């Protein structure tokens, strides 16, 4: 988060470097920034598995997808809650993942926006026709209350920060794996 695309700031390269050295899982870097290309260059050295960027901010998404892939990183696109899945239809063949925001990006602890379930189902239909290997990730307000609906809608990966960190971590994670 750069304080421009969203009204908040978050971790930069120094913290990412420390996390990368301690992590046992691959990095999934979600950019909520203006000037995506600059940040792709900045974070590529950490060799994340994915770099995702918001379609709403990128003027040349296909060019950026190609750049990310040329760096040996899997490209992903993020859709804000009000952005329709059709906005990535012509990019799906080149993506490894689509991240659906189920809250307005920028702050943790927000309430899940239920319309994302329908959006995930629509996106899954498109993915099945165009690029069945493309994953769907959902971020925001994910909990034990909506995880089953998300799975049924075809979601492959969830981000559940507040739910996990505001509860007993092991119990919360186990309830999402169900």
CSV table of C-alpha atoms in Angstrom, one decimal:
chain,number,residue,atom,x,y,z
A,1,UNK,CA,0.0,0.0,0.0
A,2,UNK,CA,1.5,3.3,-1.0
A,3,UNK,CA,-0.9,5.8,0.6
A,4,UNK,CA,-2.1,6.9,-2.9
A,5,UNK,CA,-4.0,4.1,-4.5
A,6,UNK,CA,-5.4,3.3,-1.0
A,7,UNK,CA,-5.2,5.6,2.0
A,8,UNK,CA,-2.8,3.5,4.0
A,9,UNK,CA,0.8,2.5,4.0
A,10,UNK,CA,2.2,-0.9,4.5
A,11,UNK,CA,5.4,-2.9,4.5
A,12,UNK,CA,8.2,-2.2,2.0
A,13,UNK,CA,11.3,-4.0,0.7
A,14,UNK,CA,13.2,-4.1,4.0
A,15,UNK,CA,10.4,-6.0,5.7
A,16,UNK,CA,9.7,-8.2,2.7
A,17,UNK,CA,13.4,-9.2,2.7
A,18,UNK,CA,13.2,-10.2,6.4
A,19,UNK,CA,9.9,-12.1,5.8
A,20,UNK,CA,11.4,-13.8,2.7
A,21,UNK,CA,14.4,-15.0,4.7
A,22,UNK,CA,12.2,-16.5,7.5
A,23,UNK,CA,9.3,-17.8,5.3
A,24,UNK,CA,8.8,-21.4,4.6
A,25,UNK,CA,6.1,-20.7,2.0
A,26,UNK,CA,6.4,-18.8,-1.2
A,27,UNK,CA,5.6,-15.1,-1.2
A,28,UNK,CA,2.3,-13.7,-2.8
A,29,UNK,CA,2.8,-10.0,-3.2
A,30,UNK,CA,-0.4,-7.9,-3.6
A,31,UNK,CA,0.3,-4.4,-4.8
A,32,UNK,CA,-2.2,-1.7,-3.8
A,33,UNK,CA,-0.2,1.1,-5.4
A,34,UNK,CA,0.1,3.6,-8.2
A,35,UNK,CA,2.9,3.0,-10.7
A,36,UNK,CA,2.7,-0.8,-10.6
A,37,UNK,CA,5.7,-1.3,-12.8
A,38,UNK,CA,8.0,0.5,-10.4
A,39,UNK,CA,6.9,-1.8,-7.5
A,40,UNK,CA,7.2,-4.9,-9.6
A,41,UNK,CA,10.8,-4.1,-10.2
A,42,UNK,CA,11.3,-3.3,-6.5
A,43,UNK,CA,9.9,-6.6,-5.3
A,44,UNK,CA,11.0,-9.0,-8.1
A,45,UNK,CA,14.3,-9.5,-6.5
A,46,UNK,CA,12.6,-11.4,-3.7
A,47,UNK,CA,11.4,-14.0,-6.2
A,48,UNK,CA,7.8,-14.2,-5.0
A,49,UNK,CA,5.5,-16.9,-6.5
A,50,UNK,CA,2.9,-14.3,-7.4
A,51,UNK,CA,2.7,-10.5,-7.9
A,52,UNK,CA,-0.8,-9.2,-8.2
A,53,UNK,CA,-1.9,-5.7,-9.2
A,54,UNK,CA,-5.2,-3.9,-9.4
A,55,UNK,CA,-6.8,-3.7,-12.8
A,56,UNK,CA,-8.3,-0.3,-11.8
A,57,UNK,CA,-4.9,1.3,-11.6
A,58,UNK,CA,-3.1,-0.2,-14.6
A,59,UNK,CA,-3.3,1.5,-18.0
A,60,UNK,CA,-1.5,-1.3,-19.8
A,61,UNK,CA,-2.3,-4.6,-17.9
A,62,UNK,CA,-1.2,-7.0,-20.6
A,63,UNK,CA,2.2,-5.3,-20.8
A,64,UNK,CA,2.6,-5.6,-17.0
A,65,UNK,CA,1.5,-9.2,-17.1
A,66,UNK,CA,4.2,-10.0,-19.7
A,67,UNK,CA,6.8,-8.1,-17.6
A,68,UNK,CA,5.9,-10.1,-14.4
A,69,UNK,CA,6.1,-13.4,-16.3
A,70,UNK,CA,9.4,-12.4,-17.9
A,71,UNK,CA,10.8,-12.1,-14.4
A,72,UNK,CA,9.9,-15.7,-13.6
A,73,UNK,CA,6.9,-14.7,-11.4
A,74,UNK,CA,3.3,-15.7,-11.8
A,75,UNK,CA,1.1,-12.7,-12.7
A,76,UNK,CA,-2.2,-12.1,-11.0
A,77,UNK,CA,-4.8,-9.3,-11.3
A,78,UNK,CA,-6.9,-7.9,-8.4
A,79,UNK,CA,-10.5,-6.7,-8.8
A,80,UNK,CA,-12.1,-4.3,-6.3
A,81,UNK,CA,-15.6,-5.2,-5.1
A,82,UNK,CA,-17.3,-3.1,-7.7
A,83,UNK,CA,-15.2,-4.2,-10.7
A,84,UNK,CA,-16.9,-6.8,-12.8
A,85,UNK,CA,-15.1,-10.1,-13.7
A,86,UNK,CA,-15.7,-9.3,-17.3
A,87,UNK,CA,-13.0,-6.6,-17.0
A,88,UNK,CA,-10.3,-9.4,-17.1
A,89,UNK,CA,-11.9,-11.7,-19.6
A,90,UNK,CA,-9.4,-10.9,-22.4
A,91,UNK,CA,-6.5,-11.2,-20.0
A,92,UNK,CA,-7.4,-14.6,-18.4
A,93,UNK,CA,-5.4,-16.6,-20.8
A,94,UNK,CA,-2.2,-15.0,-19.6
A,95,UNK,CA,-3.0,-15.0,-15.8
A,96,UNK,CA,-2.2,-17.5,-13.1
A,97,UNK,CA,-4.6,-16.0,-10.6
A,98,UNK,CA,-7.4,-13.5,-10.1
A,99,UNK,CA,-7.7,-12.0,-6.6
A,100,UNK,CA,-11.2,-10.7,-5.7
A,101,UNK,CA,-11.3,-8.1,-3.0
A,102,UNK,CA,-14.3,-8.8,-0.8
A,103,UNK,CA,-13.8,-5.5,1.1
A,104,UNK,CA,-12.7,-2.1,-0.1
A,105,UNK,CA,-8.9,-2.4,-0.2
A,106,UNK,CA,-6.6,-0.6,2.3
A,107,UNK,CA,-7.7,-1.6,5.8
A,108,UNK,CA,-8.0,-4.9,7.6
A,109,UNK,CA,-11.0,-5.9,9.7
A,110,UNK,CA,-13.8,-4.9,7.3
A,111,UNK,CA,-17.0,-6.8,6.8
A,112,UNK,CA,-17.2,-9.2,3.9
A,113,UNK,CA,-19.2,-8.0,0.9
A,114,UNK,CA,-21.6,-10.9,0.1
A,115,UNK,CA,-21.9,-10.0,-3.7
A,116,UNK,CA,-18.4,-11.4,-4.1
A,117,UNK,CA,-19.9,-14.9,-4.0
A,118,UNK,CA,-21.8,-14.4,-7.2
A,119,UNK,CA,-18.8,-12.6,-8.7
A,120,UNK,CA,-16.6,-15.6,-7.9
A,121,UNK,CA,-19.1,-18.0,-9.5
A,122,UNK,CA,-19.2,-15.8,-12.7
A,123,UNK,CA,-15.4,-15.6,-12.8
A,124,UNK,CA,-15.1,-19.4,-12.3
A,125,UNK,CA,-17.3,-20.0,-15.4
A,126,UNK,CA,-15.1,-17.7,-17.5
A,127,UNK,CA,-11.9,-19.3,-16.1
A,128,UNK,CA,-13.2,-22.8,-16.9
A,129,UNK,CA,-13.8,-21.8,-20.5
A,130,UNK,CA,-10.6,-19.8,-21.1
A,131,UNK,CA,-7.9,-20.9,-18.7
A,132,UNK,CA,-8.8,-23.7,-16.2
A,133,UNK,CA,-5.4,-23.5,-14.5
A,134,UNK,CA,-6.1,-19.9,-13.3
A,135,UNK,CA,-6.8,-19.7,-9.6
A,136,UNK,CA,-9.3,-17.5,-7.7
A,137,UNK,CA,-8.2,-15.9,-4.5
A,138,UNK,CA,-10.5,-13.9,-2.2
A,139,UNK,CA,-9.2,-11.3,0.3
A,140,UNK,CA,-11.3,-9.5,3.0
A,141,UNK,CA,-13.7,-10.5,5.7
A,142,UNK,CA,-13.1,-14.2,5.2
A,143,UNK,CA,-14.1,-16.3,8.2
A,144,UNK,CA,-15.7,-19.6,9.2
A,145,UNK,CA,-19.0,-17.9,8.4
A,146,UNK,CA,-18.4,-17.7,4.6
A,147,UNK,CA,-15.6,-20.1,3.8
A,148,UNK,CA,-18.0,-22.9,2.6
A,149,UNK,CA,-19.8,-20.5,0.3
A,150,UNK,CA,-16.5,-19.4,-1.1
A,151,UNK,CA,-15.3,-23.0,-1.7
A,152,UNK,CA,-18.6,-23.8,-3.4
A,153,UNK,CA,-18.2,-20.7,-5.6
A,154,UNK,CA,-14.9,-22.1,-6.9
A,155,UNK,CA,-12.5,-20.0,-4.8
A,156,UNK,CA,-9.1,-21.7,-4.5
A,157,UNK,CA,-7.2,-19.5,-2.0
A,158,UNK,CA,-8.4,-17.2,0.8
A,159,UNK,CA,-6.7,-14.4,2.8
A,160,UNK,CA,-8.2,-14.3,6.3
A,161,UNK,CA,-5.8,-12.0,8.2
A,162,UNK,CA,-8.2,-10.4,10.8
A,163,UNK,CA,-10.1,-13.6,11.4
A,164,UNK,CA,-6.9,-15.6,12.1
A,165,UNK,CA,-5.1,-12.9,14.1
A,166,UNK,CA,-8.1,-12.0,16.3
A,167,UNK,CA,-8.8,-15.6,17.3
A,168,UNK,CA,-6.8,-18.6,18.4
A,169,UNK,CA,-4.7,-19.0,15.3
A,170,UNK,CA,-4.7,-22.8,15.1
A,171,UNK,CA,-8.4,-23.1,15.6
A,172,UNK,CA,-9.2,-20.3,13.1
A,173,UNK,CA,-7.0,-21.9,10.4
A,174,UNK,CA,-8.4,-25.3,11.1
A,175,UNK,CA,-12.0,-23.9,10.7
A,176,UNK,CA,-11.1,-22.6,7.3
A,177,UNK,CA,-9.6,-25.8,6.1
A,178,UNK,CA,-12.7,-27.7,7.2
